[in-house]
Amino acid sequence: MKNLRGAAMLCAACLVWTGSAVLPATAAVYAAEEEAQPAYEGLLYEIADGAVTITGVTDDLPETVTIPSEIDGLPVTKIAERAFAFHLTMTDIVIPDSVTEIGDSAFKNCYELKSVVLPDALKVIPTSAFDKCEKLESVNIPSGIESIGDRAFCRCVLIEDFDIPADLRDFGEDCFSGTGWMNAKREETKFVTVNGILLFGKDNTGDVLIPDDVEVIGRGAFSYDPKLINVIVPASVTKIDRYGFYLCEHLKSITILNPDCEIFDLDATICNTVARHKAGITDGAIRGYENSTAQQYAEKNSYPYEIMAEDELLRGDFNGNWKVEGDDAQAVLIAYTDSLSTGSIDLNDPQKKACDINGDGKVSVADAQLILLYYVNNTISGVSTSWEKLMTADT
């Protein structure tokens, strides 16, 4: 603006000095119009460092799109952030192997998109890449994929299957939430696990023992679950990822059996509530062994911590494998039967504490029955049931 005002004053001075209306050329006052972005068959693009990036689309983009591997003799290597987002007519797209990078939300809300072919060279499916592509039915996950971002396929309700590479270990939060595939998995199990990563556990309630085939609690796996009360994380788990137990408002305790378990360094990874400054707050206890990573995490974030005894057993666990099984019920029943002839029950103190389910100070056939019911409900039938609920029903 200052330059234009200065140019006007210069013009006025020229008029006064010469007495004639000699004006500077328009190009000297106004910047030249920017050149229009180049387009190729409905694809807007830009060139940098000898490569082409697809940046957007024009109104004449066809319904079926095949991105070329070259434009102007240069390789097409990238699709920019939101390049196709909210496009309402494209139904199918094939992306060539020359493309090695796709930006966040590149195809978000493409409501008519039905099929996608991703390039073999792709390493990352980014955040919200296909979020809410509600008609998307077919998409391949290349064998070389190393990471799937947060909400990458969220709300793609018609996708019923994903061919997930066996070595893929990096899954973003809610990356498959709302897909037909995830919905079907949730009908089968309360723990949706892929390649040892627990992706979804939010259907669980009450006391929860995470299966020992889980190696990582994935990002947000239990986040916003209002019904979790007590959770046991088995020794098989080597990592609790970001927001693993975020805003579990009724969580009273989380017992972490791996003393070296990596816990994502954020106070909101395990928390009941969040303060106004967004810091996590946990009122429930974190439990684990002395000098464990769980203790370090709790102390760093000023969370309550309880040190477990070395011989501590899970409630209902007779044989000490941190599971409640039919074998535990049978062992308690045998011990009780033997005690009828010997006059005393052959259990050590941790076993007596763990197997006195009804809290009457002795281990009896009633406790064996409760252990069996707990096992049948939670493991065989998949109906998450607490000890308290079983005892209430029993009375």
mmCIF file with all atom_site columns, N, CA and C in Angstrom, residues 63-127:
data_model
loop_
_atom_site.group_PDB
_atom_site.id
_atom_site.type_symbol
_atom_site.label_atom_id
_atom_site.label_alt_id
_atom_site.label_comp_id
_atom_site.label_asym_id
_atom_site.label_entity_id
_atom_site.label_seq_id
_atom_site.pdbx_PDB_ins_code
_atom_site.Cartn_x
_atom_site.Cartn_y
_atom_site.Cartn_z
_atom_site.occupancy
_atom_site.B_iso_or_equiv
_atom_site.pdbx_formal_charge
_atom_site.auth_seq_id
_atom_site.auth_comp_id
_atom_site.auth_asym_id
_atom_site.auth_atom_id
_atom_site.pdbx_PDB_model_num
ATOM 1   N N  . GLU A 1 63  ? -15.232 -39.067 -13.452 1.00 0.00 ? 63  GLU A N  1
ATOM 2   C CA . GLU A 1 63  ? -15.644 -39.898 -12.317 1.00 0.00 ? 63  GLU A CA 1
ATOM 3   C C  . GLU A 1 63  ? -14.607 -40.977 -12.014 1.00 0.00 ? 63  GLU A C  1
ATOM 4   N N  . THR A 1 64  ? -14.039 -41.554 -13.078 1.00 0.00 ? 64  THR A N  1
ATOM 5   C CA . THR A 1 64  ? -12.996 -42.562 -12.921 1.00 0.00 ? 64  THR A CA 1
ATOM 6   C C  . THR A 1 64  ? -11.649 -41.917 -13.215 1.00 0.00 ? 64  THR A C  1
ATOM 7   N N  . VAL A 1 65  ? -10.764 -41.931 -12.223 1.00 0.00 ? 65  VAL A N  1
ATOM 8   C CA . VAL A 1 65  ? -9.502  -41.194 -12.333 1.00 0.00 ? 65  VAL A CA 1
ATOM 9   C C  . VAL A 1 65  ? -8.327  -42.167 -12.304 1.00 0.00 ? 65  VAL A C  1
ATOM 10  N N  . THR A 1 66  ? -7.448  -42.013 -13.262 1.00 0.00 ? 66  THR A N  1
ATOM 11  C CA . THR A 1 66  ? -6.167  -42.716 -13.240 1.00 0.00 ? 66  THR A CA 1
ATOM 12  C C  . THR A 1 66  ? -5.071  -41.658 -13.250 1.00 0.00 ? 66  THR A C  1
ATOM 13  N N  . ILE A 1 67  ? -4.403  -41.494 -12.137 1.00 0.00 ? 67  ILE A N  1
ATOM 14  C CA . ILE A 1 67  ? -3.337  -40.498 -12.055 1.00 0.00 ? 67  ILE A CA 1
ATOM 15  C C  . ILE A 1 67  ? -2.152  -40.983 -12.879 1.00 0.00 ? 67  ILE A C  1
ATOM 16  N N  . PRO A 1 68  ? -1.622  -40.164 -13.774 1.00 0.00 ? 68  PRO A N  1
ATOM 17  C CA . PRO A 1 68  ? -0.477  -40.607 -14.584 1.00 0.00 ? 68  PRO A CA 1
ATOM 18  C C  . PRO A 1 68  ? 0.788   -40.692 -13.734 1.00 0.00 ? 68  PRO A C  1
ATOM 19  N N  . SER A 1 69  ? 1.706   -41.526 -14.159 1.00 0.00 ? 69  SER A N  1
ATOM 20  C CA . SER A 1 69  ? 2.978   -41.629 -13.444 1.00 0.00 ? 69  SER A CA 1
ATOM 21  C C  . SER A 1 69  ? 3.915   -40.479 -13.800 1.00 0.00 ? 69  SER A C  1
ATOM 22  N N  . GLU A 1 70  ? 3.640   -39.796 -14.955 1.00 0.00 ? 70  GLU A N  1
ATOM 23  C CA . GLU A 1 70  ? 4.439   -38.647 -15.371 1.00 0.00 ? 70  GLU A CA 1
ATOM 24  C C  . GLU A 1 70  ? 3.543   -37.543 -15.914 1.00 0.00 ? 70  GLU A C  1
ATOM 25  N N  . ILE A 1 71  ? 3.942   -36.314 -15.675 1.00 0.00 ? 71  ILE A N  1
ATOM 26  C CA . ILE A 1 71  ? 3.328   -35.144 -16.293 1.00 0.00 ? 71  ILE A CA 1
ATOM 27  C C  . ILE A 1 71  ? 4.472   -34.232 -16.726 1.00 0.00 ? 71  ILE A C  1
ATOM 28  N N  . ASP A 1 72  ? 4.404   -33.760 -17.963 1.00 0.00 ? 72  ASP A N  1
ATOM 29  C CA . ASP A 1 72  ? 5.475   -32.909 -18.510 1.00 0.00 ? 72  ASP A CA 1
ATOM 30  C C  . ASP A 1 72  ? 6.830   -33.594 -18.423 1.00 0.00 ? 72  ASP A C  1
ATOM 31  N N  . GLY A 1 73  ? 6.831   -34.928 -18.545 1.00 0.00 ? 73  GLY A N  1
ATOM 32  C CA . GLY A 1 73  ? 8.080   -35.665 -18.513 1.00 0.00 ? 73  GLY A CA 1
ATOM 33  C C  . GLY A 1 73  ? 8.692   -35.819 -17.140 1.00 0.00 ? 73  GLY A C  1
ATOM 34  N N  . LEU A 1 74  ? 7.965   -35.397 -16.092 1.00 0.00 ? 74  LEU A N  1
ATOM 35  C CA . LEU A 1 74  ? 8.470   -35.486 -14.722 1.00 0.00 ? 74  LEU A CA 1
ATOM 36  C C  . LEU A 1 74  ? 7.619   -36.453 -13.911 1.00 0.00 ? 74  LEU A C  1
ATOM 37  N N  . PRO A 1 75  ? 8.220   -37.179 -12.967 1.00 0.00 ? 75  PRO A N  1
ATOM 38  C CA . PRO A 1 75  ? 7.465   -38.174 -12.208 1.00 0.00 ? 75  PRO A CA 1
ATOM 39  C C  . PRO A 1 75  ? 6.461   -37.545 -11.236 1.00 0.00 ? 75  PRO A C  1
ATOM 40  N N  . VAL A 1 76  ? 5.285   -38.145 -11.159 1.00 0.00 ? 76  VAL A N  1
ATOM 41  C CA . VAL A 1 76  ? 4.294   -37.740 -10.165 1.00 0.00 ? 76  VAL A CA 1
ATOM 42  C C  . VAL A 1 76  ? 4.592   -38.522 -8.889  1.00 0.00 ? 76  VAL A C  1
ATOM 43  N N  . THR A 1 77  ? 5.018   -37.836 -7.838  1.00 0.00 ? 77  THR A N  1
ATOM 44  C CA . THR A 1 77  ? 5.488   -38.519 -6.637  1.00 0.00 ? 77  THR A CA 1
ATOM 45  C C  . THR A 1 77  ? 4.637   -38.265 -5.390  1.00 0.00 ? 77  THR A C  1
ATOM 46  N N  . LYS A 1 78  ? 3.727   -37.283 -5.437  1.00 0.00 ? 78  LYS A N  1
ATOM 47  C CA . LYS A 1 78  ? 3.026   -36.927 -4.201  1.00 0.00 ? 78  LYS A CA 1
ATOM 48  C C  . LYS A 1 78  ? 1.610   -36.442 -4.498  1.00 0.00 ? 78  LYS A C  1
ATOM 49  N N  . ILE A 1 79  ? 0.702   -36.741 -3.558  1.00 0.00 ? 79  ILE A N  1
ATOM 50  C CA . ILE A 1 79  ? -0.641  -36.158 -3.541  1.00 0.00 ? 79  ILE A CA 1
ATOM 51  C C  . ILE A 1 79  ? -0.720  -35.291 -2.290  1.00 0.00 ? 79  ILE A C  1
ATOM 52  N N  . ALA A 1 80  ? -1.008  -34.029 -2.462  1.00 0.00 ? 80  ALA A N  1
ATOM 53  C CA . ALA A 1 80  ? -0.936  -33.073 -1.360  1.00 0.00 ? 80  ALA A CA 1
ATOM 54  C C  . ALA A 1 80  ? -2.097  -33.244 -0.372  1.00 0.00 ? 80  ALA A C  1
ATOM 55  N N  . GLU A 1 81  ? -1.947  -32.627 0.787   1.00 0.00 ? 81  GLU A N  1
ATOM 56  C CA . GLU A 1 81  ? -3.013  -32.590 1.791   1.00 0.00 ? 81  GLU A CA 1
ATOM 57  C C  . GLU A 1 81  ? -4.316  -32.097 1.172   1.00 0.00 ? 81  GLU A C  1
ATOM 58  N N  . ARG A 1 82  ? -5.397  -32.830 1.430   1.00 0.00 ? 82  ARG A N  1
ATOM 59  C CA . ARG A 1 82  ? -6.757  -32.441 1.046   1.00 0.00 ? 82  ARG A CA 1
ATOM 60  C C  . ARG A 1 82  ? -6.918  -32.231 -0.454  1.00 0.00 ? 82  ARG A C  1
ATOM 61  N N  . ALA A 1 83  ? -6.050  -32.825 -1.250  1.00 0.00 ? 83  ALA A N  1
ATOM 62  C CA . ALA A 1 83  ? -6.084  -32.592 -2.696  1.00 0.00 ? 83  ALA A CA 1
ATOM 63  C C  . ALA A 1 83  ? -7.438  -32.964 -3.311  1.00 0.00 ? 83  ALA A C  1
ATOM 64  N N  . PHE A 1 84  ? -8.042  -34.061 -2.851  1.00 0.00 ? 84  PHE A N  1
ATOM 65  C CA . PHE A 1 84  ? -9.327  -34.513 -3.392  1.00 0.00 ? 84  PHE A CA 1
ATOM 66  C C  . PHE A 1 84  ? -10.457 -34.383 -2.368  1.00 0.00 ? 84  PHE A C  1
ATOM 67  N N  . ALA A 1 85  ? -10.197 -33.815 -1.209  1.00 0.00 ? 85  ALA A N  1
ATOM 68  C CA . ALA A 1 85  ? -11.177 -33.788 -0.123  1.00 0.00 ? 85  ALA A CA 1
ATOM 69  C C  . ALA A 1 85  ? -12.486 -33.130 -0.548  1.00 0.00 ? 85  ALA A C  1
ATOM 70  N N  . PHE A 1 86  ? -13.590 -33.745 -0.145  1.00 0.00 ? 86  PHE A N  1
ATOM 71  C CA . PHE A 1 86  ? -14.941 -33.252 -0.411  1.00 0.00 ? 86  PHE A CA 1
ATOM 72  C C  . PHE A 1 86  ? -15.298 -33.253 -1.897  1.00 0.00 ? 86  PHE A C  1
ATOM 73  N N  . HIS A 1 87  ? -14.554 -34.013 -2.721  1.00 0.00 ? 87  HIS A N  1
ATOM 74  C CA . HIS A 1 87  ? -14.968 -34.108 -4.118  1.00 0.00 ? 87  HIS A CA 1
ATOM 75  C C  . HIS A 1 87  ? -16.181 -35.020 -4.210  1.00 0.00 ? 87  HIS A C  1
ATOM 76  N N  . LEU A 1 88  ? -17.212 -34.581 -4.922  1.00 0.00 ? 88  LEU A N  1
ATOM 77  C CA . LEU A 1 88  ? -18.526 -35.216 -4.825  1.00 0.00 ? 88  LEU A CA 1
ATOM 78  C C  . LEU A 1 88  ? -18.910 -36.099 -6.004  1.00 0.00 ? 88  LEU A C  1
ATOM 79  N N  . THR A 1 89  ? -18.041 -36.237 -7.018  1.00 0.00 ? 89  THR A N  1
ATOM 80  C CA . THR A 1 89  ? -18.437 -37.051 -8.170  1.00 0.00 ? 89  THR A CA 1
ATOM 81  C C  . THR A 1 89  ? -17.466 -38.190 -8.473  1.00 0.00 ? 89  THR A C  1
ATOM 82  N N  . MET A 1 90  ? -16.237 -38.127 -8.006  1.00 0.00 ? 90  MET A N  1
ATOM 83  C CA . MET A 1 90  ? -15.258 -39.171 -8.302  1.00 0.00 ? 90  MET A CA 1
ATOM 84  C C  . MET A 1 90  ? -15.686 -40.488 -7.664  1.00 0.00 ? 90  MET A C  1
ATOM 85  N N  . THR A 1 91  ? -15.669 -41.574 -8.450  1.00 0.00 ? 91  THR A N  1
ATOM 86  C CA . THR A 1 91  ? -16.102 -42.886 -7.960  1.00 0.00 ? 91  THR A CA 1
ATOM 87  C C  . THR A 1 91  ? -14.950 -43.883 -7.827  1.00 0.00 ? 91  THR A C  1
ATOM 88  N N  . ASP A 1 92  ? -13.921 -43.735 -8.650  1.00 0.00 ? 92  ASP A N  1
ATOM 89  C CA . ASP A 1 92  ? -12.818 -44.694 -8.639  1.00 0.00 ? 92  ASP A CA 1
ATOM 90  C C  . ASP A 1 92  ? -11.515 -43.954 -8.911  1.00 0.00 ? 92  ASP A C  1
ATOM 91  N N  . ILE A 1 93  ? -10.431 -44.401 -8.263  1.00 0.00 ? 93  ILE A N  1
ATOM 92  C CA . ILE A 1 93  ? -9.140  -43.780 -8.522  1.00 0.00 ? 93  ILE A CA 1
ATOM 93  C C  . ILE A 1 93  ? -8.036  -44.828 -8.441  1.00 0.00 ? 93  ILE A C  1
ATOM 94  N N  . VAL A 1 94  ? -7.119  -44.735 -9.382  1.00 0.00 ? 94  VAL A N  1
ATOM 95  C CA . VAL A 1 94  ? -5.926  -45.583 -9.405  1.00 0.00 ? 94  VAL A CA 1
ATOM 96  C C  . VAL A 1 94  ? -4.716  -44.670 -9.259  1.00 0.00 ? 94  VAL A C  1
ATOM 97  N N  . ILE A 1 95  ? -3.885  -44.957 -8.267  1.00 0.00 ? 95  ILE A N  1
ATOM 98  C CA . ILE A 1 95  ? -2.709  -44.135 -7.987  1.00 0.00 ? 95  ILE A CA 1
ATOM 99  C C  . ILE A 1 95  ? -1.465  -44.918 -8.418  1.00 0.00 ? 95  ILE A C  1
ATOM 100 N N  . PRO A 1 96  ? -0.617  -44.340 -9.242  1.00 0.00 ? 96  PRO A N  1
ATOM 101 C CA . PRO A 1 96  ? 0.517   -45.100 -9.803  1.00 0.00 ? 96  PRO A CA 1
ATOM 102 C C  . PRO A 1 96  ? 1.618   -45.372 -8.782  1.00 0.00 ? 96  PRO A C  1
ATOM 103 N N  . ASP A 1 97  ? 2.481   -46.326 -9.110  1.00 0.00 ? 97  ASP A N  1
ATOM 104 C CA . ASP A 1 97  ? 3.581   -46.695 -8.215  1.00 0.00 ? 97  ASP A CA 1
ATOM 105 C C  . ASP A 1 97  ? 4.607   -45.586 -8.053  1.00 0.00 ? 97  ASP A C  1
ATOM 106 N N  . SER A 1 98  ? 4.578   -44.587 -8.918  1.00 0.00 ? 98  SER A N  1
ATOM 107 C CA . SER A 1 98  ? 5.519   -43.472 -8.785  1.00 0.00 ? 98  SER A CA 1
ATOM 108 C C  . SER A 1 98  ? 5.221   -42.624 -7.548  1.00 0.00 ? 98  SER A C  1
ATOM 109 N N  . VAL A 1 99  ? 3.972   -42.695 -7.052  1.00 0.00 ? 99  VAL A N  1
ATOM 110 C CA . VAL A 1 99  ? 3.573   -41.900 -5.885  1.00 0.00 ? 99  VAL A CA 1
ATOM 111 C C  . VAL A 1 99  ? 4.061   -42.592 -4.615  1.00 0.00 ? 99  VAL A C  1
ATOM 112 N N  . THR A 1 100 ? 4.861   -41.875 -3.843  1.00 0.00 ? 100 THR A N  1
ATOM 113 C CA . THR A 1 100 ? 5.402   -42.417 -2.597  1.00 0.00 ? 100 THR A CA 1
ATOM 114 C C  . THR A 1 100 ? 4.857   -41.711 -1.358  1.00 0.00 ? 100 THR A C  1
ATOM 115 N N  . GLU A 1 101 ? 4.095   -40.640 -1.556  1.00 0.00 ? 101 GLU A N  1
ATOM 116 C CA . GLU A 1 101 ? 3.596   -39.883 -0.408  1.00 0.00 ? 101 GLU A CA 1
ATOM 117 C C  . GLU A 1 101 ? 2.195   -39.352 -0.680  1.00 0.00 ? 101 GLU A C  1
ATOM 118 N N  . ILE A 1 102 ? 1.329   -39.511 0.308   1.00 0.00 ? 102 ILE A N  1
ATOM 119 C CA . ILE A 1 102 ? -0.030  -38.967 0.255   1.00 0.00 ? 102 ILE A CA 1
ATOM 120 C C  . ILE A 1 102 ? -0.239  -38.120 1.497   1.00 0.00 ? 102 ILE A C  1
ATOM 121 N N  . GLY A 1 103 ? -0.759  -36.905 1.329   1.00 0.00 ? 103 GLY A N  1
ATOM 122 C CA . GLY A 1 103 ? -0.932  -35.984 2.443   1.00 0.00 ? 103 GLY A CA 1
ATOM 123 C C  . GLY A 1 103 ? -2.160  -36.297 3.285   1.00 0.00 ? 103 GLY A C  1
ATOM 124 N N  . ASP A 1 104 ? -2.195  -35.738 4.494   1.00 0.00 ? 104 ASP A N  1
ATOM 125 C CA . ASP A 1 104 ? -3.324  -35.922 5.401   1.00 0.00 ? 104 ASP A CA 1
ATOM 126 C C  . ASP A 1 104 ? -4.630  -35.494 4.743   1.00 0.00 ? 104 ASP A C  1
ATOM 127 N N  . SER A 1 105 ? -5.692  -36.245 5.009   1.00 0.00 ? 105 SER A N  1
ATOM 128 C CA . SER A 1 105 ? -7.053  -35.920 4.547   1.00 0.00 ? 105 SER A CA 1
ATOM 129 C C  . SER A 1 105 ? -7.155  -35.789 3.031   1.00 0.00 ? 105 SER A C  1
ATOM 130 N N  . ALA A 1 106 ? -6.269  -36.451 2.305   1.00 0.00 ? 106 ALA A N  1
ATOM 131 C CA . ALA A 1 106 ? -6.228  -36.287 0.852   1.00 0.00 ? 106 ALA A CA 1
ATOM 132 C C  . ALA A 1 106 ? -7.545  -36.653 0.186   1.00 0.00 ? 106 ALA A C  1
ATOM 133 N N  . PHE A 1 107 ? -8.260  -37.659 0.707   1.00 0.00 ? 107 PHE A N  1
ATOM 134 C CA . PHE A 1 107 ? -9.518  -38.104 0.105   1.00 0.00 ? 107 PHE A CA 1
ATOM 135 C C  . PHE A 1 107 ? -10.676 -38.037 1.103   1.00 0.00 ? 107 PHE A C  1
ATOM 136 N N  . LYS A 1 108 ? -10.510 -37.257 2.136   1.00 0.00 ? 108 LYS A N  1
ATOM 137 C CA . LYS A 1 108 ? -11.546 -37.180 3.175   1.00 0.00 ? 108 LYS A CA 1
ATOM 138 C C  . LYS A 1 108 ? -12.878 -36.695 2.591   1.00 0.00 ? 108 LYS A C  1
ATOM 139 N N  . ASN A 1 109 ? -13.962 -37.333 3.012   1.00 0.00 ? 109 ASN A N  1
ATOM 140 C CA . ASN A 1 109 ? -15.321 -36.934 2.606   1.00 0.00 ? 109 ASN A CA 1
ATOM 141 C C  . ASN A 1 109 ? -15.535 -36.981 1.103   1.00 0.00 ? 109 ASN A C  1
ATOM 142 N N  . CYS A 1 110 ? -14.894 -37.914 0.423   1.00 0.00 ? 110 CYS A N  1
ATOM 143 C CA . CYS A 1 110 ? -15.226 -38.164 -0.989  1.00 0.00 ? 110 CYS A CA 1
ATOM 144 C C  . CYS A 1 110 ? -16.412 -39.130 -0.977  1.00 0.00 ? 110 CYS A C  1
ATOM 145 N N  . TYR A 1 111 ? -17.598 -38.596 -0.914  1.00 0.00 ? 111 TYR A N  1
ATOM 146 C CA . TYR A 1 111 ? -18.785 -39.377 -0.601  1.00 0.00 ? 111 TYR A CA 1
ATOM 147 C C  . TYR A 1 111 ? -19.157 -40.401 -1.672  1.00 0.00 ? 111 TYR A C  1
ATOM 148 N N  . GLU A 1 112 ? -18.750 -40.191 -2.913  1.00 0.00 ? 112 GLU A N  1
ATOM 149 C CA . GLU A 1 112 ? -19.105 -41.110 -3.990  1.00 0.00 ? 112 GLU A CA 1
ATOM 150 C C  . GLU A 1 112 ? -17.989 -42.100 -4.317  1.00 0.00 ? 112 GLU A C  1
ATOM 151 N N  . LEU A 1 113 ? -16.856 -41.981 -3.674  1.00 0.00 ? 113 LEU A N  1
ATOM 152 C CA . LEU A 1 113 ? -15.708 -42.834 -3.981  1.00 0.00 ? 113 LEU A CA 1
ATOM 153 C C  . LEU A 1 113 ? -16.005 -44.277 -3.578  1.00 0.00 ? 113 LEU A C  1
ATOM 154 N N  . LYS A 1 114 ? -15.829 -45.213 -4.544  1.00 0.00 ? 114 LYS A N  1
ATOM 155 C CA . LYS A 1 114 ? -16.152 -46.616 -4.298  1.00 0.00 ? 114 LYS A CA 1
ATOM 156 C C  . LYS A 1 114 ? -14.923 -47.520 -4.275  1.00 0.00 ? 114 LYS A C  1
ATOM 157 N N  . SER A 1 115 ? -13.905 -47.204 -5.061  1.00 0.00 ? 115 SER A N  1
ATOM 158 C CA . SER A 1 115 ? -12.732 -48.076 -5.095  1.00 0.00 ? 115 SER A CA 1
ATOM 159 C C  . SER A 1 115 ? -11.456 -47.255 -5.229  1.00 0.00 ? 115 SER A C  1
ATOM 160 N N  . VAL A 1 116 ? -10.405 -47.761 -4.597  1.00 0.00 ? 116 VAL A N  1
ATOM 161 C CA . VAL A 1 116 ? -9.096  -47.101 -4.603  1.00 0.00 ? 116 VAL A CA 1
ATOM 162 C C  . VAL A 1 116 ? -8.023  -48.161 -4.827  1.00 0.00 ? 116 VAL A C  1
ATOM 163 N N  . VAL A 1 117 ? -7.084  -47.850 -5.688  1.00 0.00 ? 117 VAL A N  1
ATOM 164 C CA . VAL A 1 117 ? -5.888  -48.686 -5.834  1.00 0.00 ? 117 VAL A CA 1
ATOM 165 C C  . VAL A 1 117 ? -4.698  -47.862 -5.373  1.00 0.00 ? 117 VAL A C  1
ATOM 166 N N  . LEU A 1 118 ? -4.078  -48.291 -4.270  1.00 0.00 ? 118 LEU A N  1
ATOM 167 C CA . LEU A 1 118 ? -2.929  -47.581 -3.716  1.00 0.00 ? 118 LEU A CA 1
ATOM 168 C C  . LEU A 1 118 ? -1.635  -48.137 -4.305  1.00 0.00 ? 118 LEU A C  1
ATOM 169 N N  . PRO A 1 119 ? -0.599  -47.314 -4.406  1.00 0.00 ? 119 PRO A N  1
ATOM 170 C CA . PRO A 1 119 ? 0.653   -47.756 -5.027  1.00 0.00 ? 119 PRO A CA 1
ATOM 171 C C  . PRO A 1 119 ? 1.473   -48.664 -4.113  1.00 0.00 ? 119 PRO A C  1
ATOM 172 N N  . ASP A 1 120 ? 2.199   -49.592 -4.719  1.00 0.00 ? 120 ASP A N  1
ATOM 173 C CA . ASP A 1 120 ? 3.034   -50.519 -3.949  1.00 0.00 ? 120 ASP A CA 1
ATOM 174 C C  . ASP A 1 120 ? 4.137   -49.802 -3.192  1.00 0.00 ? 120 ASP A C  1
ATOM 175 N N  . ALA A 1 121 ? 4.568   -48.637 -3.692  1.00 0.00 ? 121 ALA A N  1
ATOM 176 C CA . ALA A 1 121 ? 5.690   -47.924 -3.074  1.00 0.00 ? 121 ALA A CA 1
ATOM 177 C C  . ALA A 1 121 ? 5.287   -47.144 -1.826  1.00 0.00 ? 121 ALA A C  1
ATOM 178 N N  . LEU A 1 122 ? 3.984   -47.053 -1.551  1.00 0.00 ? 122 LEU A N  1
ATOM 179 C CA . LEU A 1 122 ? 3.507   -46.242 -0.425  1.00 0.00 ? 122 LEU A CA 1
ATOM 180 C C  . LEU A 1 122 ? 3.912   -46.874 0.906   1.00 0.00 ? 122 LEU A C  1
ATOM 181 N N  . LYS A 1 123 ? 4.419   -46.057 1.820   1.00 0.00 ? 123 LYS A N  1
ATOM 182 C CA . LYS A 1 123 ? 4.829   -46.532 3.144   1.00 0.00 ? 123 LYS A CA 1
ATOM 183 C C  . LYS A 1 123 ? 3.852   -46.119 4.241   1.00 0.00 ? 123 LYS A C  1
ATOM 184 N N  . VAL A 1 124 ? 3.149   -45.005 4.041   1.00 0.00 ? 124 VAL A N  1
ATOM 185 C CA . VAL A 1 124 ? 2.272   -44.471 5.082   1.00 0.00 ? 124 VAL A CA 1
ATOM 186 C C  . VAL A 1 124 ? 0.904   -44.137 4.487   1.00 0.00 ? 124 VAL A C  1
ATOM 187 N N  . ILE A 1 125 ? -0.152  -44.667 5.104   1.00 0.00 ? 125 ILE A N  1
ATOM 188 C CA . ILE A 1 125 ? -1.507  -44.205 4.819   1.00 0.00 ? 125 ILE A CA 1
ATOM 189 C C  . ILE A 1 125 ? -1.803  -43.161 5.886   1.00 0.00 ? 125 ILE A C  1
ATOM 190 N N  . PRO A 1 126 ? -1.943  -41.903 5.514   1.00 0.00 ? 126 PRO A N  1
ATOM 191 C CA . PRO A 1 126 ? -1.883  -40.824 6.512   1.00 0.00 ? 126 PRO A CA 1
ATOM 192 C C  . PRO A 1 126 ? -3.178  -40.600 7.284   1.00 0.00 ? 126 PRO A C  1
ATOM 193 N N  . THR A 1 127 ? -3.095  -39.679 8.227   1.00 0.00 ? 127 THR A N  1
ATOM 194 C CA . THR A 1 127 ? -4.239  -39.294 9.056   1.00 0.00 ? 127 THR A CA 1
ATOM 195 C C  . THR A 1 127 ? -5.434  -38.888 8.189   1.00 0.00 ? 127 THR A C  1
#
